[in-house]
XYZ file of C-alpha atoms in Angstrom:
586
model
C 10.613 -10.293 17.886
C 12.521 -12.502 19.575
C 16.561 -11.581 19.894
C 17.694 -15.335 19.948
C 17.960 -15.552 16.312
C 20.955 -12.914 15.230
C 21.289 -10.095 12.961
C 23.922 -11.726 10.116
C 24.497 -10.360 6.459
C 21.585 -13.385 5.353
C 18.792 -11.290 7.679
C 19.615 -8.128 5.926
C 18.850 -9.461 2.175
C 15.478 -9.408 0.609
C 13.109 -6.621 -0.734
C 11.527 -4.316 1.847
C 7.899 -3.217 1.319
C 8.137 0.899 2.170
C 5.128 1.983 0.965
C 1.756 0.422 0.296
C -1.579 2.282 -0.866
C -4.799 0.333 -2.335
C -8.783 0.864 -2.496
C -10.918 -2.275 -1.886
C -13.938 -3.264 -1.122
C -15.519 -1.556 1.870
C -12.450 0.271 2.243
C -10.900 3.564 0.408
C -7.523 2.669 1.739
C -5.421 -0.157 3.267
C -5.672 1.191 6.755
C -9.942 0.762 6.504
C -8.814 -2.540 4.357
C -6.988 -3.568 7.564
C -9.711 -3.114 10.047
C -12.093 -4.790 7.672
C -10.306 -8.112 7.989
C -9.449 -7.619 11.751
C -13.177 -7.065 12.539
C -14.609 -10.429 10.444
C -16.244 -7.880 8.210
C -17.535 -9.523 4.442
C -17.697 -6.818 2.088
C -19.839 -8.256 -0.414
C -23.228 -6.121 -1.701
C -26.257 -7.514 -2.055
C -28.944 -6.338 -4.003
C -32.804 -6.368 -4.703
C -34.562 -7.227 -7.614
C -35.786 -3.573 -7.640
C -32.662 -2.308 -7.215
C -30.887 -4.489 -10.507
C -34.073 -4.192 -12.576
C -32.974 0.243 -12.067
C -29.735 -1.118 -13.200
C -30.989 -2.069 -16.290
C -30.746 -5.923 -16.009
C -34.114 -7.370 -17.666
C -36.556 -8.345 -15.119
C -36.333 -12.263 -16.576
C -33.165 -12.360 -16.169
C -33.747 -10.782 -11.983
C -36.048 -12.995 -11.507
C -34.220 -16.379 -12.598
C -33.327 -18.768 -9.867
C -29.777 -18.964 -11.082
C -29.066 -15.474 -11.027
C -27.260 -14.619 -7.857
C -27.600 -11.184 -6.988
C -24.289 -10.245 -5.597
C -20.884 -8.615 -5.936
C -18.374 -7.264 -4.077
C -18.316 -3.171 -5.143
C -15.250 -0.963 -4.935
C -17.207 2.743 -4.157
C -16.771 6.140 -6.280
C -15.075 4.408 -9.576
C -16.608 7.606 -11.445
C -14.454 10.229 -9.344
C -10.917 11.277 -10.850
C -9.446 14.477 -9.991
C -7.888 14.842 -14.039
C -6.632 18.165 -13.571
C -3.952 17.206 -10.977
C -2.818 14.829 -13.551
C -2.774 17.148 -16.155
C -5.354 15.354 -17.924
C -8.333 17.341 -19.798
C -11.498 16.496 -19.312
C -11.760 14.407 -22.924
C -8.719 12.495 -21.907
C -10.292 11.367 -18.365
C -13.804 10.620 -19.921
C -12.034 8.407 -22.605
C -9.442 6.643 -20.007
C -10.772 3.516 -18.153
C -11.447 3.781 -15.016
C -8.781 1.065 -14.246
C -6.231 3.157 -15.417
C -7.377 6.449 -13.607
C -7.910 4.428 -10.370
C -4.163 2.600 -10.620
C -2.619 5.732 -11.545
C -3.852 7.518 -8.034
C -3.068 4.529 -6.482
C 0.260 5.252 -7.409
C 0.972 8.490 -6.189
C -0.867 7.274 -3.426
C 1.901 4.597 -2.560
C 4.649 6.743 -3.610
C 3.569 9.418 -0.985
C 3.106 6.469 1.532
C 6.544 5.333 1.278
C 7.592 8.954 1.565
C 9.599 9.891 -2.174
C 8.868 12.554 -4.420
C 9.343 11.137 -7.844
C 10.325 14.141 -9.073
C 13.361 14.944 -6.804
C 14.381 11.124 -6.092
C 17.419 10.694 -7.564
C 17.149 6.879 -8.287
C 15.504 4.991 -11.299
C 12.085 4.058 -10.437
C 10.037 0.687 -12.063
C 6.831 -0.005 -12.829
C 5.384 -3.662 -12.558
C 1.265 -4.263 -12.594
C -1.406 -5.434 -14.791
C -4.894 -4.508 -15.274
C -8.178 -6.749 -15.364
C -8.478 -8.214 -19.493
C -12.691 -7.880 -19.609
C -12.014 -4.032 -20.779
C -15.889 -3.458 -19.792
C -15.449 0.646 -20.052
C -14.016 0.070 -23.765
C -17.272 -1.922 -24.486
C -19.966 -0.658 -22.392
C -19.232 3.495 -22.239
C -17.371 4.555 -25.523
C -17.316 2.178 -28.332
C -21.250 2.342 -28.622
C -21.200 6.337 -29.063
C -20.070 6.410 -32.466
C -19.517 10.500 -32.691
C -16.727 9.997 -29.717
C -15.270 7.440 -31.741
C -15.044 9.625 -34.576
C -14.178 12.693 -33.012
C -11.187 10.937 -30.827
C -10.243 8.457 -33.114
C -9.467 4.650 -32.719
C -5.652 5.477 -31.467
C -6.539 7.682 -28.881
C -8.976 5.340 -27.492
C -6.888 2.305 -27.403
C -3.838 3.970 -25.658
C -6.569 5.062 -23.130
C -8.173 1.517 -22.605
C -5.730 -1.190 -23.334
C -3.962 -3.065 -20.243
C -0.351 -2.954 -22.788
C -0.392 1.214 -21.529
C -1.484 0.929 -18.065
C 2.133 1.025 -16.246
C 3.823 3.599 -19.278
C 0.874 6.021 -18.263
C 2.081 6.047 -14.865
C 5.762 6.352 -15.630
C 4.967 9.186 -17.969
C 2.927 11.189 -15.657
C 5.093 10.510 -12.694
C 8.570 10.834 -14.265
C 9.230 7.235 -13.584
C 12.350 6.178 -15.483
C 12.998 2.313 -14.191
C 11.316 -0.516 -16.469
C 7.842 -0.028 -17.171
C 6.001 -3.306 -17.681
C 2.418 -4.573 -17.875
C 2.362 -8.119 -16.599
C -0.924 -10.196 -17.618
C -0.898 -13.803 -16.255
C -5.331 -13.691 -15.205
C -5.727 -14.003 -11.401
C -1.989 -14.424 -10.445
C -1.125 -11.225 -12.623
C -0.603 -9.020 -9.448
C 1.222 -11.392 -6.778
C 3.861 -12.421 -10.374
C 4.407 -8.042 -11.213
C 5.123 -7.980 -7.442
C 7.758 -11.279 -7.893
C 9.028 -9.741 -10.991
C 9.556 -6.078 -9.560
C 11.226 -8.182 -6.675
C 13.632 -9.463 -9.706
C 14.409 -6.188 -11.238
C 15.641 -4.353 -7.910
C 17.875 -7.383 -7.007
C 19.508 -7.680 -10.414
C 19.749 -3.436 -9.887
C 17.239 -2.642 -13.106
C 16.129 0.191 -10.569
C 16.270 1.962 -7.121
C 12.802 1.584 -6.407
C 9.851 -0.042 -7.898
C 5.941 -0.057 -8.095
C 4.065 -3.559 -7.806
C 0.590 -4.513 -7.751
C -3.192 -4.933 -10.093
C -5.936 -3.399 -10.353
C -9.693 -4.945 -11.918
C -12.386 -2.436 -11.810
C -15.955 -4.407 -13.554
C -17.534 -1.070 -14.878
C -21.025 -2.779 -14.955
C -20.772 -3.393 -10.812
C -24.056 -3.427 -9.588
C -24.890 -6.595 -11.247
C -25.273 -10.170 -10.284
C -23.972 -13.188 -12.341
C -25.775 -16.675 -13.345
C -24.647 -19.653 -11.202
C -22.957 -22.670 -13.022
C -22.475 -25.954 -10.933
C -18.694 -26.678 -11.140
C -17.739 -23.294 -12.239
C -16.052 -20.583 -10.115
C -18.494 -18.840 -8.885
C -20.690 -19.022 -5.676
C -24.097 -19.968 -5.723
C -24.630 -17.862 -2.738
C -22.208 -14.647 -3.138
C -20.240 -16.169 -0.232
C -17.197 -17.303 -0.580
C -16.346 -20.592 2.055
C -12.887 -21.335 1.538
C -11.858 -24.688 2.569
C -15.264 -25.320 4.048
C -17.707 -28.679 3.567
C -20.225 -26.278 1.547
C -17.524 -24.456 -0.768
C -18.914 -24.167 -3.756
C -17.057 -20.961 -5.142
C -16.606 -17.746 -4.795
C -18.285 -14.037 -5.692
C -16.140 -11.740 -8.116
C -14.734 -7.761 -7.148
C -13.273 -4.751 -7.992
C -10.292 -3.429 -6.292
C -6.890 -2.002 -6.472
C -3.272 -2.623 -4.362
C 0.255 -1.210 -4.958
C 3.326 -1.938 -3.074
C 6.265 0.043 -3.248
C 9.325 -1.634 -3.087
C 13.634 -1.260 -2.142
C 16.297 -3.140 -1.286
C 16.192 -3.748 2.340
C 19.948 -2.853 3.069
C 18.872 0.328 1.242
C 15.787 1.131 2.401
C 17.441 0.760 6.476
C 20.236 2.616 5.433
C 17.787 5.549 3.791
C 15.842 5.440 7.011
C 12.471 3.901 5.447
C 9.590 2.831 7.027
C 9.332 -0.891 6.919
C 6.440 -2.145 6.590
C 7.670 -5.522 6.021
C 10.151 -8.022 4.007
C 9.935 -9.573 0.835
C 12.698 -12.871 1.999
C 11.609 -15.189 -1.352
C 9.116 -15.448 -4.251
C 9.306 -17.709 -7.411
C 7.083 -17.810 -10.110
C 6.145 -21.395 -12.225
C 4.202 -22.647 -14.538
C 2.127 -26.306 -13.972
C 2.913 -27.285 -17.759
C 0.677 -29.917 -19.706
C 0.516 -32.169 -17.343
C -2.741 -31.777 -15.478
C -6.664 -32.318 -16.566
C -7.053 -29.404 -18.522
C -5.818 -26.007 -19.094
C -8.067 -23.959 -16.547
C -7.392 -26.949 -14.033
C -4.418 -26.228 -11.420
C -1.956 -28.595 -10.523
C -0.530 -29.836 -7.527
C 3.178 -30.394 -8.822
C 2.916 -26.960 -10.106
C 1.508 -25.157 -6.770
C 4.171 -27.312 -4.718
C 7.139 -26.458 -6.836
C 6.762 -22.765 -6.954
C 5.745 -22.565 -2.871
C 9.076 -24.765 -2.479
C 10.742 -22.703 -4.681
C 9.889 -19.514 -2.779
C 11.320 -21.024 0.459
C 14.430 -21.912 -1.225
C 15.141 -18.890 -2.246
C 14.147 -17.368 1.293
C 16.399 -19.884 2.898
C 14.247 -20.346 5.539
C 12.756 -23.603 7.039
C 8.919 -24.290 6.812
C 8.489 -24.657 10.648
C 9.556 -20.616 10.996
C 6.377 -19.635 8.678
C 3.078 -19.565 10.690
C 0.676 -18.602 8.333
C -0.308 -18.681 4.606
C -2.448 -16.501 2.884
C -3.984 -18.891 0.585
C -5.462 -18.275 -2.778
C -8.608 -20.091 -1.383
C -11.038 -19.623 -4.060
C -13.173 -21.849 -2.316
C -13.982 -24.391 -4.585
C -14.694 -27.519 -4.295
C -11.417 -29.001 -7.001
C -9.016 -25.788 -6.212
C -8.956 -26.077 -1.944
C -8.217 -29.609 -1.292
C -5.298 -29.106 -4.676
C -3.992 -25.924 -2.536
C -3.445 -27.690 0.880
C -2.173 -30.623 -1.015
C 0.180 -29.243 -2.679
C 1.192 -26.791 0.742
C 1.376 -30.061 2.478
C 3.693 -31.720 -0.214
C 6.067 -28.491 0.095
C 6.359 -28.010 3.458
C 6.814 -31.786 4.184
C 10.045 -31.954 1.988
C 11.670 -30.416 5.082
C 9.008 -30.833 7.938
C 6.682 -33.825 9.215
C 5.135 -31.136 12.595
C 1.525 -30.722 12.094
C -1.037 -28.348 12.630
C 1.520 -25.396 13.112
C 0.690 -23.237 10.559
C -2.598 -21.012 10.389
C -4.034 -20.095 6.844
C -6.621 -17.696 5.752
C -8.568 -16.277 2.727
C -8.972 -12.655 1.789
C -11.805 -13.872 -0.686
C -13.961 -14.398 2.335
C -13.980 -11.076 3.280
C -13.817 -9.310 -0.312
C -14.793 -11.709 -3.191
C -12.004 -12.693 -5.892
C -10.463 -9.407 -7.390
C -9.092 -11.202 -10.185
C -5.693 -9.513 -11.289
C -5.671 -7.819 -8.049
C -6.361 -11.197 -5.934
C -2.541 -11.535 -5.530
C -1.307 -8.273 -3.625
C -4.523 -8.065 -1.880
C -3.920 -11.099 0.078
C -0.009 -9.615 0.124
C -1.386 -6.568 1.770
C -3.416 -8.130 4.331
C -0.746 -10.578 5.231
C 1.697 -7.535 5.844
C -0.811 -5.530 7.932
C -1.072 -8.817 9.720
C 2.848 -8.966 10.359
C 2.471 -4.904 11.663
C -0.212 -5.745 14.139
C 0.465 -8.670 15.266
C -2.652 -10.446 14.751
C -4.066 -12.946 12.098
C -7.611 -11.763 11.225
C -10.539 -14.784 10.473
C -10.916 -16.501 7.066
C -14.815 -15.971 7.251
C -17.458 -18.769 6.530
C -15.492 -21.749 7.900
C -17.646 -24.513 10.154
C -16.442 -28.076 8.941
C -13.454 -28.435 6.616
C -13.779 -29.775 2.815
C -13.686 -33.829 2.997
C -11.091 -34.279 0.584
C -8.496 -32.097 2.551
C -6.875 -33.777 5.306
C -6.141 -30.896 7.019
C -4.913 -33.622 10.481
C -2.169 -34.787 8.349
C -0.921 -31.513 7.071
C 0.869 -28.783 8.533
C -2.431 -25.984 8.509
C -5.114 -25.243 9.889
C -7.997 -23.033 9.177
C -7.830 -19.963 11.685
C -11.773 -18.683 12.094
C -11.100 -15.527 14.828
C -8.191 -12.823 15.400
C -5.963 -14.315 17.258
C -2.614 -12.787 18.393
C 0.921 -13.867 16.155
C 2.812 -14.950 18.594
C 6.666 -15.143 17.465
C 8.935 -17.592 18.322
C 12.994 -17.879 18.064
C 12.682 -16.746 14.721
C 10.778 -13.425 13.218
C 7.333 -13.832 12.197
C 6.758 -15.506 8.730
C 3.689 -15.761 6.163
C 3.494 -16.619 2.656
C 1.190 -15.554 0.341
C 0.372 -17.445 -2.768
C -1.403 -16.443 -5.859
C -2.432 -19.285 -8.978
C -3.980 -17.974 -12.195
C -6.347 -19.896 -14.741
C -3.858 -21.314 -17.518
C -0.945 -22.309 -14.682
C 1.006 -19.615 -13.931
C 1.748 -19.835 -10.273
C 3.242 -17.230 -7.743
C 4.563 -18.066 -4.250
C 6.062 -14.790 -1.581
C 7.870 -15.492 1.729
C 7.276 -12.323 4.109
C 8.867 -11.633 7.108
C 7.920 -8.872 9.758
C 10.251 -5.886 9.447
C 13.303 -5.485 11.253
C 13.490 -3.380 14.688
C 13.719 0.306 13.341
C 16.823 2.009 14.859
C 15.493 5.428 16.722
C 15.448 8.569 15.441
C 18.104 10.908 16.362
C 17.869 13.568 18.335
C 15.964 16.755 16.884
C 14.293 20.244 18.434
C 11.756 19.893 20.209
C 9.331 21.827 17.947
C 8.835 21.074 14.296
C 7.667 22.373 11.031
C 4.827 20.045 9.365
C 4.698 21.685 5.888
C 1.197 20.803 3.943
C -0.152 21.188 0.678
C -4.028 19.904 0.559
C -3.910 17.029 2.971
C -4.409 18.861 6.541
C -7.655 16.716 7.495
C -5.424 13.052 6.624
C -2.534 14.494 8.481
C -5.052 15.335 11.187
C -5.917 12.143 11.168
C -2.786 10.630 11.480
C -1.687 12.440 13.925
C -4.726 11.441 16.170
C -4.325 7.569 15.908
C -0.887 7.802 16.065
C 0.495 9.980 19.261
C 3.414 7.539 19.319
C 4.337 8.704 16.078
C 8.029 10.585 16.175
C 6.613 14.426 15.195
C 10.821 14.731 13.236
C 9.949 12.182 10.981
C 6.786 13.337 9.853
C 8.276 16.919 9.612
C 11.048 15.599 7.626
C 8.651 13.524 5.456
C 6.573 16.202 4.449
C 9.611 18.430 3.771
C 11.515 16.204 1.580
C 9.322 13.398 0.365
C 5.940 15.615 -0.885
C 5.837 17.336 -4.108
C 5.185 21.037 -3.207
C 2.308 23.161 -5.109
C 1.598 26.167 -4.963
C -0.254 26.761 -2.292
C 0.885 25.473 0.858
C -0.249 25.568 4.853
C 2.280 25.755 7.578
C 2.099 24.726 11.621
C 4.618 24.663 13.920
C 4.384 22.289 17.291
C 5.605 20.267 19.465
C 4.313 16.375 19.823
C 1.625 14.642 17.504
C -1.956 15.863 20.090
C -0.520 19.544 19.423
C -0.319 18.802 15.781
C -3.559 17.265 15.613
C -5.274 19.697 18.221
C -3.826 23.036 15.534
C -4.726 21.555 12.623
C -8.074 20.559 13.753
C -8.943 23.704 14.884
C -6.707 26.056 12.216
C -5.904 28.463 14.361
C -4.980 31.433 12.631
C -2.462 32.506 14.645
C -0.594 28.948 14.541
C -1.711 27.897 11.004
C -0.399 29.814 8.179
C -2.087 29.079 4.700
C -1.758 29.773 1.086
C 2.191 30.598 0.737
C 2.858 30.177 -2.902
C 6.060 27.897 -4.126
C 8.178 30.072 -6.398
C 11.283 28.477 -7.784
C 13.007 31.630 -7.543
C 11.891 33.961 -4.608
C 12.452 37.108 -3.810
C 15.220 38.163 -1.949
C 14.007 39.476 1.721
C 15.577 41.539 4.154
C 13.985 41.592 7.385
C 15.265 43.963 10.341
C 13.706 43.600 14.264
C 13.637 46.787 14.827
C 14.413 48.399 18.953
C 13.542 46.120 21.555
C 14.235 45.318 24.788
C 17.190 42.889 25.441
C 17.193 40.894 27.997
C 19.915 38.020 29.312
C 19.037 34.495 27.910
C 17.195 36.049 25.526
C 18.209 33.366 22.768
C 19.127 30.419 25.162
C 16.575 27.782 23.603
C 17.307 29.144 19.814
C 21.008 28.533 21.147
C 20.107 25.043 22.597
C 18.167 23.524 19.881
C 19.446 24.568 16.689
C 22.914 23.644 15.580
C 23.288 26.291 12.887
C 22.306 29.021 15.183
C 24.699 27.925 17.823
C 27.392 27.154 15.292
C 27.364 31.023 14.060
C 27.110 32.578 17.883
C 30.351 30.252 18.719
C 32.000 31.538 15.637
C 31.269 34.931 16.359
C 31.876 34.861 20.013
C 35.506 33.547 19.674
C 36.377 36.451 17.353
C 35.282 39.221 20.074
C 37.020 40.795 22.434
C 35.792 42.809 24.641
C 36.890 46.430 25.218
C 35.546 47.286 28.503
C 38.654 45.177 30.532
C 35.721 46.119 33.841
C 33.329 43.850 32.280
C 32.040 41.177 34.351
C 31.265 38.847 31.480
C 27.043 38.489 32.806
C 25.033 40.982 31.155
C 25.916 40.590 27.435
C 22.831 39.328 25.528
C 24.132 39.017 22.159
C 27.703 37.748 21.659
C 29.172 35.526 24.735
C 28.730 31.663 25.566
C 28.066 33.019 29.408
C 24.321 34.290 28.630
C 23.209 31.074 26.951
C 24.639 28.807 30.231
């Protein structure tokens, strides 16, 4: 970041993102996500005729020209570990998937941002919304009438329906902020996110979860092509290109966790980035029809957004588009950019913008903190990955006269005078439109000073920490100690290793060495009291010197009791006491 633009009160408002956890398409986390869209990689499935006609779709129906076998797949939507929930195994078969999948994906994000729900002394909110197709409901229970009848119609509707997919996760995570499912179709995500945003600044809560999540049971299916319609006649998705013609639909699942920045930098957070605006419109009546967006509408709530960011268009160098790739929706979008940017701007070409639907189809209510997720990962590395599938831009968008311009490889952010700046915008079918201003995060203060061994506490997640560990030796080993410590709920079993840097970590817990790695110490509440003697051995002079050195407590208690002795033996030259004088730990 460049230092020319100063830290003032201004730089320290907004919502930081601390935590961030999501499972896409090609990727079971936002880390694999991330490399995805750095590497150009489309993660849309493609399947045979042989394959679909397994799937049970009738072999007319395969076989039709306008079928379009495609869809982008989110992997393992069957697996739920219901016991760590506390669910039974009736209540998980009778939950959709959506709901099982979001609810991970919160603990997920809580654990990311490094807060045990239970201990966190703040309120925590809960802002998402859940795809409206409820193909689980339809497809899985409702045609087995004896699990109707056995479970009853109550049971099953507080197990499928969107209205109970954020009060599940406050109830099972002891979430006590506002609890709200937000439906607004493809924008739901991107508006929970601006609403959550809301709530912390008007101090509703401490904390809050944001995001989506639209899991199509039925997944390895294709879908009929209808000229003028949304969806690709291909299963690509060219946003902003000549041959747009649509897009492919997804599954997929994102959650943000956010706090107020002075908070979060005063708590010691990792930043992942800053939330600096986000407004949230409607177009109205006044367009073509009510599935048709607007350009008034797009261009009010993107102006809006920079309002409220009070920042200047020229400082933002890229935007995350909605980019559906159609052939009405992308030449609205950059109009409607163009139109907000140019109320305070007439620079061209300046801006890069991009399309995560290029890379991973349109995930519907989980569209909008997708693209928010990539865009941050962008900000944290630095780089802006492709928009995929781009050769010669749509006709009607005059992309010479506007302020954008397609960017087609990775190409390094470059900041200028002011941080790095994105928005992300999100428009769902029916007009509701949602516009965020990020900015990178700010320069993280250092860590203090610590000892130079630590104590990484574990419960079942030794091979992720592993992990971690190995791609990030630049990591500081206190803060993950301290993470783990405070910041994990603890079971009851646990594993234990002591070391010194992040390749002595990873090189202990790869190996679990016995004699380093200690395993399976149950968590009482109320232990034992245990009294523990050496026994003889031999003392020596300097015996305790690092002890002394590195811990504060320990040296604290040998000062105390040092200054309270006196020695008898008046002879004594003051060098060979081991236990009780400053002069054997010098």
């Amino acid at each position: 970041m460049d230092n020319s633009e100063k830290t003032t009160q201004s730089s320290l408002e907004g919502i930081a993102i601390v935590g961030m956890a999501g499972r896409f398409p090609g990727a079971k986390n936002v880390d694999e996500f991330w490399q995805n869209l750095r590497d150009g990689v489309e993660s849309i499935s493609f399947f045979s005729e042989q394959e679909l006609e397994s799937f049970g779709i009738d072999e007319s129906v395969v076989r039709d020209p306008r079928y379009v076998k495609a869809r982008a797949v989110l992997a393992d939507i069957e697996l739920f570990d219901a016991s760590f929930f506390g669910l039974n195994p009736r209540e998980a078969e009778i939950t959709d998937p959506q709901h099982r999948f979001f609810l991970e994906s919160a603990w997920q994000a809580l654990e990311n941002a490094g807060y045990n729900s239970e201990t966190y002394e703040g309120a925590i909110g809960v802002y998402a919304g859940a795809g409206s197709f409820n193909t689980y409901f339809l497809n899985n229970l409702y045609p087995n009438r004896q699990l109707r009848e056995s479970v009853g119609d109550f049971q099953l509707t507080i197990a499928n329906e969107k209205d109970f997919l954020s009060t599940r996760v406050s109830y099972k995570l002891n979430l006590k902020g506002p609890s709200v499912t937000v439906q607004t179709a493809c924008s739901t995500s991107l508006v929970a996110i601006g609403m959550a945003c809301q709530s912390l600044l008007n101090y509703q809560c401490d904390m809050a979860l944001a995001g989506g999540v639209s899991i199509g049971v039925n997944q390895k299916t294709g879908y009929f092509y209808k000229e003028g319609m949304i969806l690709s006649p291909d299963g690509h998705c060219r946003a902003f290109d000549a041959n747009a013609q649509g897009t492919v639909s997804g599954s997929g699942v994102g959650i943000v966790v956010l706090k107020r920045l002075e908070e979060a930098i005063a708590d010691g957070d990792y930043i992942h980035a800053v939330i600096k605006g986000c407004a949230i419109n409607n177009d109205g009546a006044l367009k073509v029809g009510y599935t048709a967006p607007s350009i008034d509408g797009q261009a009010q709530a993107i102006a809006d957004a920079l309002a409220i960011a009070e920042i200047p268009p020229e400082t933002v160098s890229y935007i995350e588009a909605h980019g559906t790739g159609t052939p009405l929706g992308d030449p609205i979008e950059i109009a409607a950019l163009t139109q907000a940017f140019s109320v305070d701007t007439k620079k061209k070409g300046f801006c890069a913008i991009g399309s995560a639907k290029t890379n991973i189809g349109h995930l519907d209510t989980a569209a909008g903190v997708a693209g928010l997720i990539k865009t941050v990962q962008a900000l944290k590395h630095q780089l802006i990955p492709p928009s995929l599938h781009f050769e010669q831009p749509n006709p009607k968008i005059d992309f010479a006269n506007s302020p954008f311009y397609v960017n087609t490889q990775l190409s390094e952010w470059k900041a200028g005078k002011s941080p790095r700046r994105a928005g992300v915008s999100s428009f769902g079918i029916g007009g509701t439109n949602a516009h965020v201003v990020l900015e990178e995060a700010p320069i993280a203060e250092a860590s203090g000073e610590s000892r130079p061994s630590q104590l990484l506490v574990l419960n079942s997640a030794t091979a992720n920490l592993s992990k971690y560990l190995q791609q990030n030796t630049e990591v500081n080993l206190a803060d993950v100690a301290y993470t783990l410590q405070v910041g994990r709920k603890a079971f009851n079993h646990r594993r234990i290793v002591v070391c010194n840097d992040s390749q002595d970590g990873f090189t202990a817990l790869e190996n679990l060495d016995p004699k380093r790695v200690f395993t399976n110490f149950p968590e009482s509440k109320n232990p034992p009291v245990v009294f523990m003697f050496s026994g003889q051995g031999s003392q020596y002079i300097n015996m305790s010197l690092e002890v002394y050195q590195v811990e504060p407590t320990f040296r604290e208690q040998i000062d105390r009791s040092r200054s309270s002795y006196q020695p008898t033996n008046t002879d004594c030259d003051r060098t060979t006491c081991t236990i009780c004088d400053r002069i054997c730990f010098s």
